[in-house]
Amino acid sequence: MSDGYEIDLERAPQILANLKEAESEVQKLIARASELALASFQGSDSVSNHATQEIRNLTLDSESGSLFHAITAYQEAIATQITNLETTLLNYHSTEELNAITGASMDLLET
């Protein structure tokens, strides 16, 4: 693969399943981060209001390296790996099929 590592293609289906499971778990984290951003502390005093605003900033503010943006970036990286691995597997299987057809054709020509 082009990302600088190699995998055993026989293990690729399990790796793909694991990546999809990880992506599903990250989706749950995104939902929980969104819930956290909507949370507010009880009370209308300035301390409660400030605490609520700080939690929202830490959760959502892209400039502060927020939790939501970090999790979203992680999800995007996993999705990219899934796409790359699926493409690699498709190309591999297509090449294997082409080689099998070509090999069979060559065998017929030799007989």
CSV table of C-alpha atoms in Angstrom, one decimal:
chain,number,residue,atom,x,y,z
A,1,MET,CA,0.0,0.0,0.0
A,2,SER,CA,1.1,3.6,-0.6
A,3,ASP,CA,1.0,4.6,3.1
A,4,GLY,CA,4.4,3.1,3.9
A,5,TYR,CA,3.4,-0.3,5.3
A,6,GLU,CA,2.5,-3.7,4.0
A,7,ILE,CA,-0.1,-6.2,5.1
A,8,ASP,CA,-0.6,-9.9,4.4
A,9,LEU,CA,-3.4,-9.9,1.9
A,10,GLU,CA,-4.8,-13.1,3.4
A,11,ARG,CA,-5.4,-11.2,6.6
A,12,ALA,CA,-6.8,-8.1,4.8
A,13,PRO,CA,-10.5,-9.1,5.2
A,14,GLN,CA,-10.0,-9.3,9.0
A,15,ILE,CA,-8.1,-6.0,9.0
A,16,LEU,CA,-10.9,-4.5,7.0
A,17,ALA,CA,-13.5,-5.8,9.4
A,18,ASN,CA,-11.5,-4.4,12.3
A,19,LEU,CA,-11.2,-1.0,10.7
A,20,LYS,CA,-14.9,-0.9,10.0
A,21,GLU,CA,-15.6,-1.8,13.7
A,22,ALA,CA,-13.2,1.0,14.8
A,23,GLU,CA,-15.0,3.4,12.5
A,24,SER,CA,-18.3,2.5,14.1
A,25,GLU,CA,-16.9,3.0,17.6
A,26,VAL,CA,-15.5,6.4,16.5
A,27,GLN,CA,-19.0,7.4,15.2
A,28,LYS,CA,-20.3,6.7,18.8
A,29,LEU,CA,-17.5,8.9,20.2
A,30,ILE,CA,-18.6,11.7,17.8
A,31,ALA,CA,-22.1,11.4,19.0
A,32,ARG,CA,-21.0,11.5,22.6
A,33,ALA,CA,-18.8,14.6,22.0
A,34,SER,CA,-21.8,16.3,20.4
A,35,GLU,CA,-23.9,15.4,23.5
A,36,LEU,CA,-21.2,16.8,25.7
A,37,ALA,CA,-21.2,20.1,23.8
A,38,LEU,CA,-24.9,20.4,24.5
A,39,ALA,CA,-24.5,19.8,28.2
A,40,SER,CA,-24.9,22.7,30.6
A,41,PHE,CA,-24.3,23.2,34.3
A,42,GLN,CA,-27.3,23.9,36.4
A,43,GLY,CA,-27.6,27.4,37.5
A,44,SER,CA,-27.6,30.8,35.9
A,45,ASP,CA,-24.6,32.2,37.8
A,46,SER,CA,-21.5,33.4,36.0
A,47,VAL,CA,-19.4,30.4,37.1
A,48,SER,CA,-21.9,27.9,35.7
A,49,ASN,CA,-22.2,29.9,32.5
A,50,HIS,CA,-18.4,30.1,32.1
A,51,ALA,CA,-18.0,26.4,32.8
A,52,THR,CA,-20.6,25.5,30.2
A,53,GLN,CA,-18.9,27.8,27.7
A,54,GLU,CA,-15.5,26.3,28.4
A,55,ILE,CA,-16.8,22.7,28.0
A,56,ARG,CA,-18.3,23.7,24.7
A,57,ASN,CA,-15.1,25.3,23.5
A,58,LEU,CA,-13.0,22.3,24.5
A,59,THR,CA,-15.5,20.1,22.7
A,60,LEU,CA,-16.3,22.0,19.5
A,61,ASP,CA,-13.8,24.9,18.9
A,62,SER,CA,-11.6,23.9,16.0
A,63,GLU,CA,-9.0,26.5,16.8
A,64,SER,CA,-8.3,25.0,20.2
A,65,GLY,CA,-7.8,21.4,18.9
A,66,SER,CA,-11.2,20.4,20.2
A,67,LEU,CA,-12.3,16.9,21.1
A,68,PHE,CA,-14.9,16.8,18.3
A,69,HIS,CA,-12.4,17.8,15.6
A,70,ALA,CA,-9.8,15.4,16.8
A,71,ILE,CA,-12.3,12.5,16.8
A,72,THR,CA,-13.6,13.6,13.4
A,73,ALA,CA,-10.0,13.6,12.0
A,74,TYR,CA,-9.5,10.1,13.4
A,75,GLN,CA,-12.7,8.9,11.8
A,76,GLU,CA,-11.6,10.4,8.4
A,77,ALA,CA,-8.2,8.7,8.7
A,78,ILE,CA,-9.9,5.4,9.4
A,79,ALA,CA,-12.3,5.9,6.4
A,80,THR,CA,-9.4,6.7,4.2
A,81,GLN,CA,-7.6,3.5,5.3
A,82,ILE,CA,-10.8,1.5,4.6
A,83,THR,CA,-11.1,2.9,1.1
A,84,ASN,CA,-7.4,2.3,0.4
A,85,LEU,CA,-7.6,-1.3,1.6
A,86,GLU,CA,-10.8,-2.0,-0.3
A,87,THR,CA,-9.2,-0.6,-3.5
A,88,THR,CA,-6.1,-2.6,-3.0
A,89,LEU,CA,-8.1,-5.8,-2.5
A,90,LEU,CA,-10.2,-5.1,-5.5
A,91,ASN,CA,-7.1,-4.5,-7.7
A,92,TYR,CA,-5.4,-7.6,-6.2
A,93,HIS,CA,-8.4,-9.8,-7.0
A,94,SER,CA,-8.8,-8.3,-10.5
A,95,THR,CA,-5.1,-9.0,-11.2
A,96,GLU,CA,-5.4,-12.5,-9.9
A,97,GLU,CA,-8.4,-13.2,-12.1
A,98,LEU,CA,-6.6,-11.7,-15.1
A,99,ASN,CA,-3.6,-13.8,-14.4
A,100,ALA,CA,-5.8,-16.9,-14.1
A,101,ILE,CA,-7.5,-16.1,-17.4
A,102,THR,CA,-4.2,-15.3,-19.1
A,103,GLY,CA,-2.6,-18.5,-17.7
A,104,ALA,CA,-5.5,-20.6,-19.0
A,105,SER,CA,-5.3,-19.0,-22.4
A,106,MET,CA,-1.6,-19.7,-22.6
A,107,ASP,CA,-2.2,-23.3,-21.6
A,108,LEU,CA,-4.7,-23.7,-24.4
A,109,LEU,CA,-2.3,-22.2,-27.0
A,110,GLU,CA,0.4,-24.6,-25.9
A,111,THR,CA,-1.7,-27.7,-26.4
